[in-house]
XYZ file of C-alpha atoms in Angstrom:
607
model
C 31.625 53.527 40.370
C 33.917 56.326 39.180
C 37.050 55.308 37.275
C 38.701 58.662 36.738
C 38.048 62.336 36.827
C 35.956 62.247 33.645
C 32.315 63.263 33.812
C 29.507 60.726 33.587
C 28.639 61.854 30.050
C 32.211 61.467 28.827
C 32.524 57.975 30.332
C 29.242 56.881 28.758
C 30.260 58.377 25.406
C 33.537 56.460 25.415
C 31.854 53.212 26.447
C 29.329 53.632 23.610
C 32.152 54.132 21.113
C 34.017 51.163 22.529
C 30.853 49.045 22.349
C 30.358 49.787 18.665
C 33.872 48.659 17.767
C 33.662 45.649 20.062
C 30.407 44.647 18.346
C 32.006 45.146 14.915
C 34.838 42.710 15.602
C 32.366 40.221 17.046
C 30.357 40.517 13.833
C 33.493 39.434 11.965
C 33.961 36.542 14.419
C 30.320 35.482 14.020
C 30.635 35.601 10.228
C 33.704 33.352 10.368
C 31.864 30.851 12.564
C 28.877 31.208 10.229
C 30.878 29.846 7.299
C 30.143 26.422 8.826
C 26.492 26.901 7.826
C 27.566 27.644 4.278
C 29.785 24.557 4.112
C 26.934 22.385 5.466
C 24.379 23.734 2.951
C 24.151 23.052 -0.787
C 26.064 25.612 -2.842
C 23.671 27.428 -5.215
C 24.258 26.616 -8.877
C 23.176 30.044 -10.148
C 25.111 33.290 -9.855
C 22.088 35.100 -8.400
C 21.690 32.392 -5.766
C 25.370 32.721 -4.848
C 25.105 36.508 -4.623
C 22.113 36.149 -2.299
C 23.957 33.645 -0.116
C 26.928 35.970 0.375
C 24.713 39.015 0.828
C 22.533 37.330 3.423
C 25.633 35.965 5.203
C 27.055 39.467 5.633
C 23.731 41.151 6.319
C 22.303 38.546 8.678
C 25.279 38.247 11.024
C 25.859 41.976 10.910
C 22.269 42.615 11.944
C 22.104 39.746 14.453
C 25.180 40.744 16.462
C 24.501 44.477 16.356
C 20.839 43.956 17.309
C 21.897 41.913 20.339
C 24.334 44.675 21.284
C 21.646 47.355 21.005
C 19.060 45.342 22.925
C 21.260 44.117 25.771
C 24.627 45.858 26.087
C 23.769 49.357 24.918
C 21.180 50.014 27.683
C 23.688 48.749 30.271
C 26.082 51.494 29.146
C 23.919 54.048 30.935
C 23.363 51.870 33.991
C 26.934 50.634 34.500
C 29.310 53.419 33.480
C 32.191 51.661 35.207
C 34.357 50.657 32.263
C 35.869 47.558 33.889
C 32.577 46.091 35.026
C 30.799 46.920 31.766
C 33.587 45.496 29.632
C 33.635 42.310 31.734
C 29.901 41.871 31.243
C 30.310 42.495 27.500
C 33.130 39.939 27.291
C 31.057 37.308 29.116
C 28.062 37.976 26.875
C 30.137 37.772 23.681
C 31.809 34.564 24.884
C 28.446 32.983 25.603
C 27.020 34.108 22.263
C 29.889 32.759 20.158
C 29.878 29.451 22.062
C 26.161 28.975 21.485
C 26.643 29.890 17.819
C 29.406 27.297 17.536
C 27.161 24.639 19.099
C 24.358 25.620 16.721
C 26.639 25.164 13.726
C 27.483 21.680 14.966
C 23.795 20.838 15.467
C 23.030 22.133 11.972
C 25.794 20.054 10.435
C 24.731 16.980 12.417
C 20.920 16.918 12.259
C 20.154 19.862 9.961
C 18.279 21.740 12.707
C 19.048 24.951 14.567
C 19.039 25.125 18.345
C 15.718 25.388 20.129
C 14.664 24.253 23.604
C 13.515 20.942 22.117
C 16.708 20.414 20.089
C 18.861 21.428 23.074
C 17.106 18.893 25.300
C 17.487 16.258 22.624
C 21.192 16.911 22.052
C 22.254 17.125 25.674
C 19.624 14.956 27.358
C 21.511 11.709 26.756
C 25.018 12.115 28.118
C 25.978 8.609 26.988
C 25.363 9.497 23.354
C 28.579 9.979 21.336
C 26.978 12.934 19.553
C 26.129 14.545 22.874
C 29.703 13.976 23.991
C 31.048 15.604 20.831
C 28.828 18.625 21.340
C 29.756 18.923 24.980
C 33.395 18.973 23.935
C 32.660 22.277 22.234
C 32.392 23.819 25.688
C 36.163 23.322 25.895
C 36.494 26.361 23.648
C 34.863 28.568 26.304
C 38.157 29.530 28.030
C 40.000 30.334 24.767
C 37.042 32.398 23.510
C 36.839 34.203 26.848
C 40.566 35.019 26.792
C 40.318 36.144 23.156
C 37.406 38.413 24.044
C 39.360 39.871 26.984
C 42.291 40.605 24.688
C 39.946 42.109 22.079
C 38.278 44.224 24.762
C 41.588 45.661 25.936
C 42.938 46.187 22.422
C 39.797 48.035 21.262
C 39.886 50.193 24.420
C 43.497 51.178 23.767
C 43.050 51.664 19.999
C 39.593 53.248 20.168
C 40.754 56.739 19.330
C 42.941 55.499 16.473
C 40.095 53.345 15.119
C 37.763 56.337 15.181
C 40.221 58.371 13.127
C 40.233 55.766 10.344
C 36.720 56.920 9.326
C 35.742 53.404 8.216
C 32.979 52.919 10.767
C 30.216 54.527 8.737
C 31.070 52.839 5.402
C 31.205 49.441 7.138
C 27.907 50.081 8.918
C 26.397 51.142 5.589
C 27.676 47.907 3.996
C 26.065 45.739 6.676
C 22.822 47.686 6.451
C 22.775 47.532 2.654
C 23.420 43.760 2.661
C 20.685 43.212 5.253
C 18.076 45.222 3.345
C 19.141 43.795 -0.023
C 18.927 40.199 1.156
C 15.342 40.705 2.330
C 14.312 42.514 -0.850
C 15.848 39.755 -2.958
C 14.014 37.102 -0.954
C 10.713 38.980 -1.321
C 11.144 38.796 -5.084
C 12.298 35.146 -5.034
C 9.368 34.089 -2.849
C 6.862 35.800 -5.131
C 8.338 34.327 -8.311
C 9.359 30.886 -7.002
C 13.082 31.339 -7.567
C 14.221 28.081 -5.986
C 18.003 28.730 -5.694
C 17.153 31.513 -3.207
C 14.033 30.238 -1.426
C 15.786 26.982 -0.425
C 18.219 29.091 1.631
C 15.460 30.295 3.956
C 16.684 28.353 6.997
C 20.437 28.355 6.380
C 21.244 30.683 9.290
C 19.916 30.756 12.877
C 17.117 33.184 13.764
C 16.665 33.880 10.057
C 13.189 35.021 9.046
C 13.342 36.437 5.494
C 10.529 38.836 4.657
C 7.721 38.110 2.200
C 5.406 40.761 0.799
C 3.087 39.185 -1.744
C 0.058 41.179 -0.552
C 2.011 44.450 -0.724
C 3.313 43.631 -4.207
C -0.159 42.710 -5.409
C -1.618 45.929 -3.979
C 0.923 48.054 -5.840
C 0.676 46.199 -9.129
C 4.012 44.370 -8.798
C 2.462 40.903 -8.668
C -0.402 39.399 -10.636
C -2.449 37.271 -8.243
C -3.820 34.894 -10.868
C -0.382 34.356 -12.343
C 1.024 33.757 -8.848
C -1.677 31.185 -8.005
C -1.021 29.373 -11.267
C 2.723 29.294 -10.534
C 1.951 28.088 -7.012
C -0.015 25.207 -8.475
C 2.659 24.436 -11.069
C 5.469 24.553 -8.503
C 3.676 22.741 -5.700
C 6.147 20.383 -4.065
C 9.014 21.522 -6.300
C 11.554 22.251 -3.616
C 14.773 20.288 -3.915
C 16.406 18.201 -6.592
C 16.819 14.530 -5.791
C 19.748 12.403 -6.944
C 18.099 9.020 -7.430
C 20.090 6.848 -7.719
C 23.246 8.283 -6.177
C 25.514 6.307 -8.516
C 25.313 4.333 -11.727
C 23.597 0.962 -11.400
C 25.876 -2.016 -12.040
C 25.073 -5.703 -12.524
C 26.918 -8.869 -11.569
C 24.683 -11.317 -13.446
C 21.800 -11.524 -15.894
C 18.184 -11.146 -14.833
C 16.262 -14.353 -14.097
C 13.446 -13.108 -16.382
C 10.742 -14.127 -13.915
C 7.443 -12.309 -14.267
C 6.603 -9.928 -11.395
C 3.087 -9.377 -10.084
C 2.367 -6.974 -7.221
C -1.138 -7.088 -5.785
C -1.953 -4.266 -3.379
C -5.153 -4.721 -1.374
C -5.435 -1.132 -0.232
C -6.181 -0.269 3.387
C -5.531 -3.805 4.637
C -4.121 -4.343 8.128
C -1.864 -7.331 8.693
C -4.020 -9.353 11.082
C -6.757 -9.762 8.465
C -4.738 -12.640 6.991
C -6.584 -15.214 9.058
C -8.361 -18.433 8.028
C -11.710 -16.941 9.004
C -11.499 -13.579 7.202
C -9.146 -14.195 4.266
C -8.759 -17.947 3.773
C -7.206 -17.698 0.298
C -4.570 -15.165 1.323
C -3.939 -17.076 4.547
C -3.315 -20.284 2.641
C -1.077 -18.368 0.243
C 0.974 -17.143 3.214
C 1.416 -20.682 4.597
C 2.974 -21.940 1.373
C 5.267 -19.003 0.597
C 7.514 -16.372 2.190
C 5.444 -14.634 4.856
C 6.838 -11.486 6.498
C 5.013 -11.213 9.804
C 6.599 -7.980 11.037
C 6.237 -5.797 7.960
C 5.538 -2.051 7.918
C 4.367 0.345 5.263
C 6.451 3.467 4.694
C 3.466 5.725 5.429
C 0.123 5.675 7.217
C -1.716 6.953 4.131
C -1.906 6.294 0.394
C 1.726 7.368 -0.023
C 2.781 4.026 1.421
C 2.832 2.793 -2.168
C 5.446 5.466 -2.976
C 7.903 3.776 -0.630
C 6.892 0.370 -1.982
C 7.795 1.369 -5.531
C 10.694 3.793 -5.014
C 12.396 2.396 -1.915
C 12.972 5.859 -0.426
C 10.981 7.818 2.209
C 7.785 9.658 1.332
C 9.460 13.012 2.066
C 11.072 12.802 -1.379
C 7.737 12.364 -3.178
C 7.135 16.000 -4.156
C 10.621 16.390 -5.629
C 10.381 13.058 -7.432
C 7.059 14.179 -8.891
C 8.439 17.514 -10.107
C 11.423 15.774 -11.719
C 9.285 13.058 -13.305
C 11.661 10.362 -12.059
C 10.279 6.798 -12.409
C 10.831 4.042 -9.809
C 14.319 2.698 -10.353
C 13.375 -0.971 -10.312
C 10.699 -0.341 -12.958
C 13.144 1.452 -15.267
C 15.594 -1.418 -14.696
C 12.954 -3.990 -15.670
C 12.076 -1.927 -18.732
C 15.725 -1.945 -19.848
C 15.721 -5.726 -19.374
C 12.828 -6.092 -21.803
C 9.836 -6.398 -19.495
C 6.321 -5.566 -20.680
C 4.073 -3.628 -18.290
C 0.478 -4.406 -17.300
C -0.937 -1.909 -14.806
C -4.514 -2.132 -13.528
C -6.567 -0.556 -10.744
C -10.004 -1.220 -9.277
C -10.655 2.534 -9.183
C -8.807 3.234 -12.455
C -5.855 4.741 -10.578
C -8.013 7.480 -9.150
C -5.178 8.641 -6.882
C -2.982 11.157 -8.743
C 0.064 9.599 -7.092
C -0.067 6.811 -9.662
C -0.780 8.902 -12.730
C 1.485 11.861 -11.968
C 4.391 10.118 -10.264
C 4.745 6.330 -10.060
C 3.335 5.297 -13.466
C 3.824 8.649 -15.155
C 6.121 7.112 -17.788
C 4.280 3.793 -18.105
C 1.067 2.925 -19.966
C -1.606 1.937 -17.449
C -4.858 0.367 -18.625
C -7.973 2.545 -18.533
C -10.656 0.027 -17.539
C -13.417 2.553 -18.249
C -12.770 1.889 -21.939
C -12.708 -1.228 -24.065
C -9.551 -2.314 -25.847
C -10.764 -0.503 -28.977
C -11.128 2.776 -27.049
C -14.925 2.789 -26.830
C -16.590 3.338 -23.414
C -16.960 0.118 -21.437
C -20.361 -0.973 -20.164
C -18.733 -2.791 -17.226
C -18.570 -0.583 -14.089
C -15.143 0.347 -12.773
C -14.354 -2.196 -10.060
C -11.769 -4.671 -8.824
C -13.502 -7.365 -10.863
C -13.252 -5.272 -14.044
C -9.548 -4.649 -13.430
C -8.901 -8.371 -12.912
C -10.808 -9.284 -16.082
C -8.716 -6.859 -18.144
C -5.565 -8.262 -16.566
C -6.681 -11.813 -17.460
C -7.231 -10.719 -21.053
C -3.738 -9.253 -21.200
C -2.259 -12.618 -20.192
C -4.061 -14.443 -22.971
C -2.695 -12.070 -25.593
C 0.745 -11.979 -24.002
C 3.917 -12.447 -25.989
C 7.056 -14.301 -24.978
C 8.758 -11.447 -23.082
C 8.658 -11.325 -19.270
C 6.142 -8.912 -17.752
C 5.640 -6.741 -14.704
C 2.093 -6.308 -13.479
C 0.582 -4.155 -10.743
C -3.010 -4.701 -9.640
C -4.568 -2.297 -7.157
C -7.592 -3.762 -5.369
C -9.751 -1.089 -3.742
C -12.588 -3.114 -2.220
C -11.459 -2.526 1.361
C -11.310 1.228 0.713
C -15.090 1.074 0.253
C -15.859 -1.125 3.251
C -18.886 1.053 4.086
C -20.656 -0.872 1.329
C -20.383 -4.036 3.423
C -22.410 -3.004 6.443
C -23.578 -6.043 8.460
C -27.253 -6.991 8.580
C -27.020 -8.066 12.212
C -28.953 -5.918 14.664
C -27.852 -4.595 18.052
C -24.260 -3.921 17.020
C -22.446 -0.903 18.402
C -20.949 1.591 15.923
C -17.488 0.158 16.682
C -18.685 -3.394 16.025
C -20.345 -2.292 12.798
C -17.090 -0.664 11.668
C -15.060 -3.804 12.313
C -17.682 -6.130 10.831
C -17.974 -4.083 7.628
C -14.195 -3.881 7.317
C -13.786 -7.635 7.784
C -16.503 -8.332 5.200
C -14.716 -6.086 2.690
C -11.428 -7.874 3.405
C -13.144 -11.200 2.693
C -14.449 -9.834 -0.606
C -10.951 -8.669 -1.561
C -9.630 -12.111 -0.631
C -12.068 -13.650 -3.093
C -10.767 -11.316 -5.819
C -7.177 -12.257 -4.976
C -8.168 -15.900 -5.299
C -9.246 -15.253 -8.889
C -5.825 -13.772 -9.627
C -4.020 -16.810 -8.207
C -6.293 -19.208 -10.068
C -5.574 -17.406 -13.319
C -1.843 -17.867 -12.811
C -2.402 -21.567 -12.132
C -4.662 -21.989 -15.169
C -2.171 -20.196 -17.406
C 0.705 -22.273 -15.962
C 2.471 -19.063 -14.944
C 2.835 -19.566 -11.204
C 6.168 -21.371 -11.493
C 7.817 -18.466 -13.307
C 6.088 -15.503 -11.629
C 7.018 -13.633 -8.475
C 3.755 -12.750 -6.714
C 3.801 -10.077 -4.013
C 0.720 -9.514 -1.862
C 0.710 -6.390 0.304
C -1.116 -3.115 1.057
C -0.454 0.611 1.009
C -1.232 1.103 4.738
C -3.104 -0.428 7.655
C -6.257 0.534 9.538
C -6.803 1.167 13.225
C -9.789 0.042 15.280
C -9.036 2.554 18.066
C -6.524 0.229 19.721
C -4.508 3.271 20.823
C -7.548 4.599 22.733
C -7.140 7.955 20.996
C -10.398 7.851 19.022
C -8.457 6.770 15.952
C -10.496 4.818 13.445
C -9.017 4.205 10.037
C -5.676 5.633 8.930
C -3.564 8.783 8.556
C -3.948 9.805 12.220
C -0.892 8.303 13.931
C 2.096 6.030 13.383
C 0.994 3.091 15.493
C 1.588 -0.450 14.293
C -2.127 -0.704 13.544
C -1.909 1.956 10.829
C 1.545 0.953 9.548
C 1.669 -2.830 9.819
C 0.494 -4.521 6.616
C 0.713 -8.010 5.078
C 3.654 -8.946 2.918
C 3.560 -12.401 1.369
C 5.832 -13.320 -1.535
C 5.701 -16.307 -3.837
C 9.214 -16.488 -5.292
C 9.932 -19.553 -7.442
C 13.005 -21.324 -6.115
C 12.774 -19.899 -2.580
C 11.531 -22.064 0.276
C 8.350 -21.246 2.179
C 9.081 -19.656 5.557
C 7.809 -17.258 8.173
C 10.064 -14.244 8.723
C 9.713 -12.357 12.004
C 12.420 -9.700 11.625
C 11.335 -6.081 10.976
C 10.873 -5.300 7.307
C 9.650 -2.268 5.388
C 8.067 -1.343 2.073
C 11.397 0.324 1.312
C 12.963 -3.160 1.194
C 10.869 -4.451 -1.719
C 12.637 -2.590 -4.580
C 16.050 -3.586 -3.184
C 15.053 -7.255 -3.107
C 13.778 -7.199 -6.687
C 16.839 -5.301 -7.906
C 19.298 -7.666 -6.220
C 17.645 -11.085 -6.404
C 15.849 -10.745 -9.745
C 17.618 -8.127 -11.851
C 21.166 -8.999 -10.722
C 22.091 -5.523 -9.458
C 25.421 -5.411 -7.610
C 25.395 -1.697 -6.696
C 25.227 -1.083 -2.960
C 21.573 -0.664 -1.976
C 22.385 2.547 -0.082
C 22.967 4.221 -3.440
C 19.362 3.802 -4.537
C 17.245 3.003 -1.488
C 16.696 3.505 2.224
C 15.822 -0.174 2.569
C 17.684 -3.448 2.379
C 17.044 -6.977 1.112
C 13.931 -8.501 2.664
C 15.723 -11.805 3.192
C 18.506 -10.178 5.215
C 17.478 -11.279 8.711
C 20.075 -9.291 10.632
C 18.578 -7.175 13.383
C 18.015 -3.586 12.303
C 17.985 -0.604 14.644
C 14.955 1.090 13.104
C 12.702 1.423 10.116
C 11.446 4.719 8.790
C 7.941 5.922 7.952
C 6.202 9.274 7.643
C 5.212 11.968 5.189
C 6.409 15.423 4.107
C 5.609 16.893 7.543
C 6.600 14.179 9.989
C 9.191 11.464 10.462
C 8.464 8.244 12.344
C 11.279 5.957 13.447
C 10.036 2.571 14.601
C 12.151 0.230 16.727
C 11.296 -3.018 18.476
C 10.379 -1.141 21.640
C 9.167 2.332 20.717
C 8.248 4.844 18.019
C 9.669 8.344 17.742
C 7.684 10.936 15.773
C 9.437 14.184 14.819
C 7.976 17.105 12.886
C 9.881 19.394 10.530
C 10.531 21.893 13.353
C 12.350 19.316 15.473
C 9.512 18.772 17.965
C 9.356 15.119 18.949
C 7.129 12.645 20.756
C 8.093 9.196 22.013
C 5.596 6.310 22.170
C 5.773 2.742 23.429
C 4.808 -0.320 21.359
C 1.132 0.265 22.125
C 1.536 3.874 20.985
C 1.099 5.331 24.451
C 3.079 8.531 24.901
C 6.218 8.384 27.053
C 6.615 11.819 28.646
C 9.510 10.876 30.916
C 11.863 9.552 28.240
C 13.809 11.055 25.356
C 14.411 9.348 22.005
C 17.846 7.937 21.353
C 19.885 10.568 19.571
C 21.907 8.253 17.263
C 18.686 6.750 15.877
C 17.176 10.185 15.416
C 20.292 11.442 13.641
C 20.295 8.469 11.292
C 16.656 9.171 10.477
C 17.326 12.848 9.733
C 20.273 11.841 7.568
C 18.086 9.451 5.583
C 15.669 12.288 4.825
C 18.508 14.377 3.354
C 20.749 11.754 1.754
C 19.234 11.763 -1.728
C 18.975 15.524 -2.121
C 21.426 17.005 -4.598
C 24.409 18.762 -3.087
C 23.864 21.775 -5.310
C 20.713 23.736 -5.978
């Protein structure tokens, strides 16, 4: 245990000095590796954001490495005063730390997540995955890092006295400390005042937990609570800028000038299109293009966001803050289309008013055409009547029309009169009765097109925003917005497209495919669909690996055999086709990576 004739105190003192310098050079090494996080993150477009990025880079890695030294190696200095053994342990620890940091940078660049037990299991659980193989190759750097740490250990030991005489230790320590404190103070201010170029950097580095102090600032008069709450409301969802589309839209031919009518029967599951429940819609599906394996992009009302924009729901808050309209609607507007937008609940959902139709005049059915209050109650029937009136007074230009039917949303109004039904049977019976009522309303829309001789030059799309579950998953799930089973995601999609033959399509399709199909087959867009959508043409029957659904908190990737649900922290669950959890299997990493990429692809590269 004794290396020389020096006393115990002298040996410990020298090992402490050596440890400080060894930690310093490892801070520099960690900062160099940490530049990979900076290269993988959007570069701030403001000077203050750039200053914060550099300050937090220096401060965070300086604190992280030195904290690990103080917590682990420093106590061992007093327990293992043998310089050779202590230095070997320090070298092994530093080698392990830098290797893990290098793997974390690769994970961050690949799937935009830092290492955690769940992410580690995901990355290395499937050895056949090419991504897993690439990550495992990083372990090849272990020997070189270990040898470099050995050389650094010996060099610092030999040069320790000379390094101490340079008197740069304290200024450097002060710099790291100042950067660490400054970065947290800056973030406290940015968080309180919604300074986006800084707050978006919250998760750039591993084990980064920037401080917030809104209560402290309010207590000391540095923050006005009412003003903060108002800013919170004004900035809700304003997080990242979205580049939509990613490139300029180009055309290879003129638009066909067909009218476009989208009818959304809200809350309608796909199997309701039966001759018993919805005979009109069922007959419509037999004579047109019927997509039997179609999924909404969300299990809630935001399914219509994917239907209109062609990108995942996770972009909705940014799209709203930017005021960006659906691309296919703006394309139709440039091509001279008139717009007729109607809703059975007068577009009660803010999603329509504040986002989708924000730049388009929708018809307020609570008022007459002269602006006076209407005596007709707001209903699907009132919306259809106003739409019929708009056709009569229509000009010669092509039109786009959206009709939202909300009868099925209010299926409680259709409770059966039969006695001795269980609550479950009552639920299903009322729902089916509401679907039949909505089918009758859809029949009036079709008949109007026939009467006006418009069916031969109008694309008619019948679909829904999301499905409804009757507890088929045996998880006490009734309705929607509780899971990502096929019962809550699978919806009808029937298209009447003049010139296209009637057919049943069984390949997987998504709401995200609808804008692409209209852009390509109607408007003559030649730009690659990947530049403006996460979908593809509905009539492309090639097998696809997955379709995407979800909201701002969760991602669901649906394949033919299973569904993977991942939250924003990287925690995942795998389910079979019947949405029964598979605890003994891991999701396929390439599919998961592609899904994560799709959720980031349209965000601007600068903030």
